[in-house]
């Protein structure tokens, strides 16, 4: 019994000879059951993997299931909020690298264009940010002020390099020392579409918008830290700095994970329109469409129209590079965010029209 080689249609094919008593159909049955068994096996492995992963996520990532008693501060103000005077409100962002100067300028200009009535304060790291970058953000009305670097917990062990400066964001809680009662924090990759003055009169000490699960799980209870409405308090900042070392969360997740732990059960969840995360559109285009007309703040998570490579961001980007980044962002994710990239593009153009002369003098 030897394999038989046969020339068929000008090609050599291999056909095993039949064993005695084994019919061609039996041979096929055996191979089918083999395929079937492998399939069942693979499904079994996948199921075990999925369950393990779910348990792992639940155990490791939920600030409520593994609740830690970190934050003793009250959830609401102890009196009905007065309309805070404009000079005691602040829109606040952060500037830790020259690469984000234009983005911070655009978000500031967009908030001013929406007539948000507040001071515009931007904390920056003195050793990381140049006079050129400060000049650009001043050109649209931001008041930059230097802040100390807040080191990541556990000496930065396990943290992504790009998150090394993220804890510095916590400094915004010290704005009470600058006479601010009520503040709205905006990440550099957000854009203001409409006025959000109502946030300044929130009776809650801390409010934020629920996030989208980047692992594909959909909507989740944890909040996204790109937009925060809060009452500054140096006492809270001091407490946070003490709790940084004891809060338990995956070290690679940075300040957003810490804030979720710290404000676990005390955060007021805001509607999606205050931090319209592009991830929502990926998850549900219908929901996105419903929200568009009321969106206050858009968050460019999935694509960043102002930057090509988030890791190479230590110089002020020249206009050509921004143009290039905008063009490329339109094409990303199969063109899903064409319209939203267009919003950013319009805001950038509008800023250059209004303040381009002042900005160009900085360069
Ligand atoms: C902002 O205020 C100016 C001046 O009062 C007004 O002309 C403009 O329409 C306002 N913009 C928005 C978006 O409300």
Coordinates of C-alpha atoms and ligand atoms in Angstrom, one line a residue:
X1 CA 0.0 0.0 0.0
X2 CA 1.8 3.1 -1.2
X3 CA 0.5 6.5 -1.8
X4 CA -0.4 7.0 -5.4
X5 CA 0.8 9.9 -7.3
X6 CA -1.3 10.9 -10.2
X7 CA -0.9 13.6 -12.8
X8 CA -4.2 15.5 -13.0
X9 CA -4.6 18.6 -15.1
X10 CA -0.9 19.0 -15.5
X11 CA -0.3 18.9 -11.7
X12 CA 0.9 16.2 -9.4
X13 CA -1.6 15.4 -6.6
X14 CA -1.3 13.1 -3.7
X15 CA -4.0 10.6 -2.9
X16 CA -3.5 8.1 0.0
X17 CA -4.4 4.6 -0.8
X18 CA -7.3 3.1 1.1
X19 CA -6.7 0.8 4.0
X20 CA -8.4 -2.5 3.8
X21 CA -12.1 -2.1 4.8
X22 CA -12.0 1.6 5.0
X23 CA -14.3 3.2 2.5
X24 CA -13.7 6.6 1.0
X25 CA -16.8 7.9 2.9
X26 CA -15.4 6.6 6.2
X27 CA -12.2 8.4 5.5
X28 CA -14.2 11.6 5.0
X29 CA -16.3 11.1 8.1
X30 CA -13.1 10.7 10.2
X31 CA -11.7 13.9 8.8
X32 CA -15.0 15.7 9.4
X33 CA -15.2 14.6 13.0
X34 CA -11.6 15.7 13.4
X35 CA -12.5 19.2 12.2
X36 CA -15.6 19.2 14.4
X37 CA -13.6 18.2 17.5
X38 CA -11.0 20.9 16.9
X39 CA -13.8 23.4 16.5
X40 CA -15.3 22.4 19.8
X41 CA -11.9 22.4 21.4
X42 CA -11.1 25.9 20.1
X43 CA -14.5 27.2 21.3
X44 CA -13.9 25.7 24.7
X45 CA -10.5 27.4 24.9
X46 CA -12.1 30.7 23.7
X47 CA -14.8 30.4 26.4
X48 CA -12.4 29.7 29.2
X49 CA -10.3 32.7 28.0
X50 CA -13.3 35.0 27.8
X51 CA -14.5 34.0 31.3
X52 CA -11.1 34.3 32.8
X53 CA -10.8 37.7 31.1
X54 CA -14.2 38.8 32.4
X55 CA -13.3 37.8 35.9
X56 CA -9.9 39.5 35.7
X57 CA -11.5 42.7 34.4
X58 CA -14.2 42.6 37.1
X59 CA -11.6 42.0 39.7
X60 CA -9.0 44.4 38.5
X61 CA -10.9 47.3 36.9
X62 CA -14.1 48.0 38.8
X63 CA -13.8 50.8 41.4
X64 CA -17.1 49.6 42.9
X65 CA -16.6 45.8 43.2
X66 CA -13.2 46.4 44.9
X67 CA -14.4 49.5 46.7
X68 CA -11.7 51.3 48.7
X69 CA -12.7 54.0 51.2
X70 CA -10.5 56.7 49.8
X71 CA -12.6 59.8 49.8
X72 CA -14.4 61.2 52.8
X73 CA -15.4 64.6 51.2
X74 CA -19.1 65.3 50.8
X75 CA -20.8 64.6 47.4
X76 CA -22.6 68.0 47.2
X77 CA -22.0 71.5 48.4
X78 CA -23.4 72.1 51.9
X79 CA -25.4 75.0 50.6
X80 CA -27.3 75.7 47.4
X81 CA -24.8 77.1 44.9
X82 CA -24.9 80.8 44.3
X83 CA -24.3 81.8 40.7
X84 CA -20.6 82.0 41.0
X85 CA -19.2 85.3 39.7
X86 CA -17.4 85.0 36.4
X87 CA -14.0 85.9 38.0
X88 CA -14.4 83.0 40.4
X89 CA -15.1 80.4 37.6
X90 CA -12.4 78.9 35.5
X91 CA -12.0 76.8 32.4
X92 CA -8.8 74.9 32.9
X93 CA -6.7 72.7 30.6
X94 CA -3.1 71.6 30.9
X95 CA 0.1 72.1 28.9
X96 CA 3.0 69.7 29.6
X97 CA 4.6 69.7 26.1
X98 CA 5.0 72.2 23.3
X99 CA 3.4 69.6 20.9
X100 CA 0.0 70.4 22.4
X101 CA 0.2 74.2 22.3
X102 CA -1.9 74.5 19.2
X103 CA -4.5 72.0 20.4
X104 CA -4.8 73.9 23.8
X105 CA -5.1 77.1 21.9
X106 CA -7.9 75.7 19.7
X107 CA -9.9 74.3 22.7
X108 CA -9.5 77.7 24.5
X109 CA -10.6 79.6 21.4
X110 CA -13.6 77.3 20.8
X111 CA -14.7 77.9 24.4
X112 CA -14.3 81.6 24.1
X113 CA -16.3 81.5 20.8
X114 CA -19.1 79.7 22.6
X115 CA -19.0 82.7 25.1
X116 CA -18.1 80.5 28.1
X117 CA -17.9 83.1 30.8
X118 CA -15.0 82.3 33.1
X119 CA -11.3 82.8 33.5
X120 CA -9.2 80.7 31.2
X121 CA -6.3 79.2 33.2
X122 CA -3.8 76.7 31.9
X123 CA -1.3 75.1 34.3
X124 CA 2.1 74.3 32.7
X125 CA 5.3 72.6 33.5
X126 CA 8.1 75.1 33.5
X127 CA 10.9 72.8 32.4
X128 CA 8.8 71.2 29.6
X129 CA 7.1 74.2 28.0
X130 CA 8.8 76.9 26.0
X131 CA 8.0 80.6 25.9
X132 CA 6.9 80.1 22.3
X133 CA 4.1 77.7 23.4
X134 CA 3.1 80.0 26.3
X135 CA 2.9 82.9 23.8
X136 CA 0.5 80.8 21.5
X137 CA -1.9 79.9 24.3
X138 CA -1.9 83.5 25.6
X139 CA -2.7 84.7 22.1
X140 CA -6.2 83.2 22.4
X141 CA -6.8 84.4 26.0
X142 CA -5.4 81.6 28.2
X143 CA -3.6 82.7 31.4
X144 CA -0.8 80.2 31.8
X145 CA 0.5 79.5 35.3
X146 CA 3.4 77.2 36.4
X147 CA 2.7 74.2 38.6
X148 CA 4.9 71.6 40.3
X149 CA 5.3 68.2 38.6
X150 CA 3.3 65.5 40.5
X151 CA 5.2 62.3 40.3
X152 CA 3.3 59.1 39.5
X153 CA 2.8 56.7 42.5
X154 CA 5.1 53.8 43.3
X155 CA 8.0 55.8 41.8
X156 CA 6.4 55.4 38.4
X157 CA 6.8 51.6 38.4
X158 CA 4.8 50.0 35.6
X159 CA 3.5 53.3 34.2
X160 CA 3.5 54.1 30.4
X161 CA 6.2 56.6 29.7
X162 CA 3.6 58.9 28.0
X163 CA 1.6 59.1 31.3
X164 CA 4.6 60.2 33.4
X165 CA 3.2 63.8 33.5
X166 CA -0.5 62.9 33.8
X167 CA -0.7 63.1 37.6
X168 CA 0.3 66.8 37.3
X169 CA -3.3 67.3 36.3
X170 CA -4.4 66.9 39.9
X171 CA -2.9 70.4 40.6
X172 CA -6.1 71.9 39.2
X173 CA -7.8 71.1 42.6
X174 CA -5.5 73.9 44.1
X175 CA -7.3 76.5 42.0
X176 CA -9.1 77.6 45.2
X177 CA -5.8 79.3 46.1
X178 CA -6.2 81.4 43.0
X179 CA -9.8 82.5 44.0
X180 CA -11.6 79.9 41.8
X181 CA -14.8 78.4 43.3
X182 CA -16.0 76.4 40.3
X183 CA -14.0 74.9 37.4
X184 CA -14.4 72.9 34.2
X185 CA -11.3 71.0 33.1
X186 CA -10.9 70.3 29.4
X187 CA -8.2 68.0 27.9
X188 CA -6.2 69.4 25.0
X189 CA -7.9 66.9 22.6
X190 CA -11.4 68.3 23.3
X191 CA -13.3 70.9 21.4
X192 CA -16.1 73.2 22.6
X193 CA -19.2 73.3 20.4
X194 CA -21.6 75.1 22.7
X195 CA -21.7 77.1 25.8
X196 CA -21.6 75.0 29.0
X197 CA -21.9 77.7 31.7
X198 CA -24.5 75.6 33.5
X199 CA -21.7 73.3 34.7
X200 CA -20.3 76.1 36.9
X201 CA -23.5 76.1 39.0
X202 CA -23.5 72.4 39.6
X203 CA -24.3 71.6 43.3
X204 CA -21.9 68.6 43.1
X205 CA -18.3 68.6 44.1
X206 CA -17.2 66.4 41.3
X207 CA -18.9 65.5 38.0
X208 CA -17.7 63.7 34.9
X209 CA -19.1 61.7 31.9
X210 CA -19.2 57.8 31.6
X211 CA -16.6 56.3 29.4
X212 CA -16.6 53.8 26.6
X213 CA -14.8 50.5 27.1
X214 CA -11.8 50.5 24.8
X215 CA -11.8 46.7 24.9
X216 CA -15.0 46.6 22.9
X217 CA -17.4 46.1 25.8
X218 CA -19.5 49.1 25.2
X219 CA -20.7 51.7 27.6
X220 CA -19.4 51.5 31.2
X221 CA -19.8 53.1 34.6
X222 CA -16.3 54.5 35.0
X223 CA -15.9 58.1 33.9
X224 CA -13.6 59.6 31.3
X225 CA -11.3 62.2 32.8
X226 CA -11.0 64.3 29.7
X227 CA -13.7 66.7 31.0
X228 CA -14.3 67.3 34.7
X229 CA -16.6 69.8 36.4
X230 CA -15.5 70.2 40.0
X231 CA -15.1 72.5 43.0
X232 CA -11.4 73.2 43.5
X233 CA -10.2 72.4 47.0
X234 CA -6.6 72.3 48.2
X235 CA -7.8 70.0 51.0
X236 CA -9.0 67.5 48.4
X237 CA -5.7 67.8 46.5
X238 CA -3.7 67.2 49.7
X239 CA -5.9 64.2 50.5
X240 CA -5.5 62.8 46.9
X241 CA -1.7 63.1 47.1
X242 CA -1.8 61.0 50.3
X243 CA -4.1 58.4 48.7
X244 CA -2.1 58.0 45.5
X245 CA 0.1 55.4 47.1
X246 CA -2.7 53.3 48.6
X247 CA -5.3 53.4 45.8
X248 CA -5.3 50.0 44.0
X249 CA -5.5 50.0 40.2
X250 CA -3.3 48.8 37.3
X251 CA -0.3 51.1 37.3
X252 CA -0.4 51.6 33.5
X253 CA -3.7 53.4 33.7
X254 CA -2.6 56.7 35.1
X255 CA -4.6 59.5 36.6
X256 CA -8.0 58.6 35.1
X257 CA -7.9 55.2 37.0
X258 CA -6.9 57.0 40.2
X259 CA -9.7 59.5 39.9
X260 CA -12.2 56.7 39.2
X261 CA -11.0 55.0 42.4
X262 CA -11.0 58.2 44.4
X263 CA -14.5 59.4 43.3
X264 CA -15.9 55.9 42.9
X265 CA -19.3 56.4 44.5
X266 CA -19.4 60.1 44.7
X267 CA -19.1 61.3 41.1
X268 CA -22.1 63.0 39.5
X269 CA -22.4 61.3 36.1
X270 CA -23.1 64.0 33.4
X271 CA -24.9 63.4 30.1
X272 CA -22.7 62.4 27.2
X273 CA -23.0 65.8 25.6
X274 CA -20.4 67.2 28.0
X275 CA -17.7 64.8 26.9
X276 CA -18.9 63.5 23.5
X277 CA -16.2 60.9 23.2
X278 CA -15.7 59.8 19.5
X279 CA -15.8 56.3 20.9
X280 CA -19.6 56.6 21.4
X281 CA -20.0 57.1 17.6
X282 CA -18.0 53.9 17.0
X283 CA -20.3 52.1 19.5
X284 CA -23.6 53.6 18.4
X285 CA -23.9 56.0 15.4
X286 CA -27.6 56.4 16.2
X287 CA -26.9 57.6 19.7
X288 CA -24.2 60.0 18.3
X289 CA -26.7 61.4 15.8
X290 CA -29.2 62.0 18.6
X291 CA -26.6 63.9 20.6
X292 CA -25.0 66.0 17.9
X293 CA -27.2 69.1 18.1
X294 CA -26.8 69.4 21.9
X295 CA -23.1 68.5 22.2
X296 CA -21.2 70.9 24.3
X297 CA -17.8 69.3 24.3
X298 CA -16.4 66.8 21.8
X299 CA -13.5 64.6 22.8
X300 CA -11.1 63.4 20.0
X301 CA -10.2 60.0 21.5
X302 CA -10.2 57.7 18.5
X303 CA -8.6 60.2 16.1
X304 CA -6.6 63.4 17.0
X305 CA -6.9 65.9 14.1
X306 CA -4.0 68.0 15.4
X307 CA -1.3 65.5 15.7
X308 CA 0.0 62.6 13.7
X309 CA 2.0 60.7 16.3
X310 CA 1.1 61.3 19.9
X311 CA 4.5 60.1 21.0
X312 CA 6.4 62.7 19.1
X313 CA 5.1 65.8 20.6
X314 CA 7.8 68.0 22.1
X315 CA 7.8 70.9 19.6
X316 CA 5.2 73.3 18.4
X317 CA 3.8 71.8 15.2
X318 CA 4.3 73.9 12.1
X319 CA 1.1 74.7 10.2
X320 CA 1.9 72.2 7.3
X321 CA 2.1 69.4 9.8
X322 CA -1.3 70.3 11.3
X323 CA -2.8 70.4 7.8
X324 CA -1.3 67.0 7.2
X325 CA -2.6 65.6 10.5
X326 CA -6.1 66.9 9.7
X327 CA -6.1 65.3 6.2
X328 CA -4.9 61.9 7.6
X329 CA -7.4 61.9 10.4
X330 CA -10.3 62.2 8.0
X331 CA -9.2 58.9 6.4
X332 CA -8.6 57.0 9.7
X333 CA -11.1 54.4 11.0
X334 CA -12.6 54.0 7.5
X335 CA -13.5 57.7 7.4
X336 CA -16.0 57.3 10.3
X337 CA -15.0 60.6 11.8
X338 CA -14.9 62.8 8.7
X339 CA -17.6 65.1 10.0
X340 CA -16.0 65.4 13.5
X341 CA -12.5 66.1 12.1
X342 CA -14.2 68.7 10.0
X343 CA -15.5 70.4 13.2
X344 CA -11.9 70.6 14.5
X345 CA -10.7 71.8 11.2
X346 CA -13.3 74.6 11.1
X347 CA -12.4 75.6 14.7
X348 CA -8.7 75.7 13.8
X349 CA -9.3 77.8 10.7
X350 CA -11.6 80.2 12.7
X351 CA -8.9 80.6 15.4
X352 CA -6.2 81.4 12.7
X353 CA -8.6 83.9 11.1
X354 CA -9.2 85.6 14.5
X355 CA -5.9 85.2 16.2
X356 CA -3.5 84.0 13.5
X357 CA -1.5 87.3 13.5
X358 CA -0.8 87.1 17.2
X359 CA -0.1 83.3 17.0
X360 CA 2.3 83.7 14.1
X361 CA 4.2 86.4 16.0
X362 CA 5.0 83.8 18.6
X363 CA 6.7 81.4 16.1
Ligands
LIG1 C1 -21.2 85.4 21.8 O1 -21.4 86.7 22.2 C2 -21.3 87.6 21.1 C3 -21.4 89.1 21.6 O2 -22.4 89.2 22.5 C4 -22.4 87.3 20.1 O3 -22.3 88.2 19.0 C5 -22.3 85.9 19.6 O4 -23.3 85.5 18.8 C6 -22.2 84.9 20.8 N1 -21.9 83.6 20.3 C7 -22.6 82.5 20.7 C8 -22.2 81.3 20.2 O5 -23.6 82.6 21.5

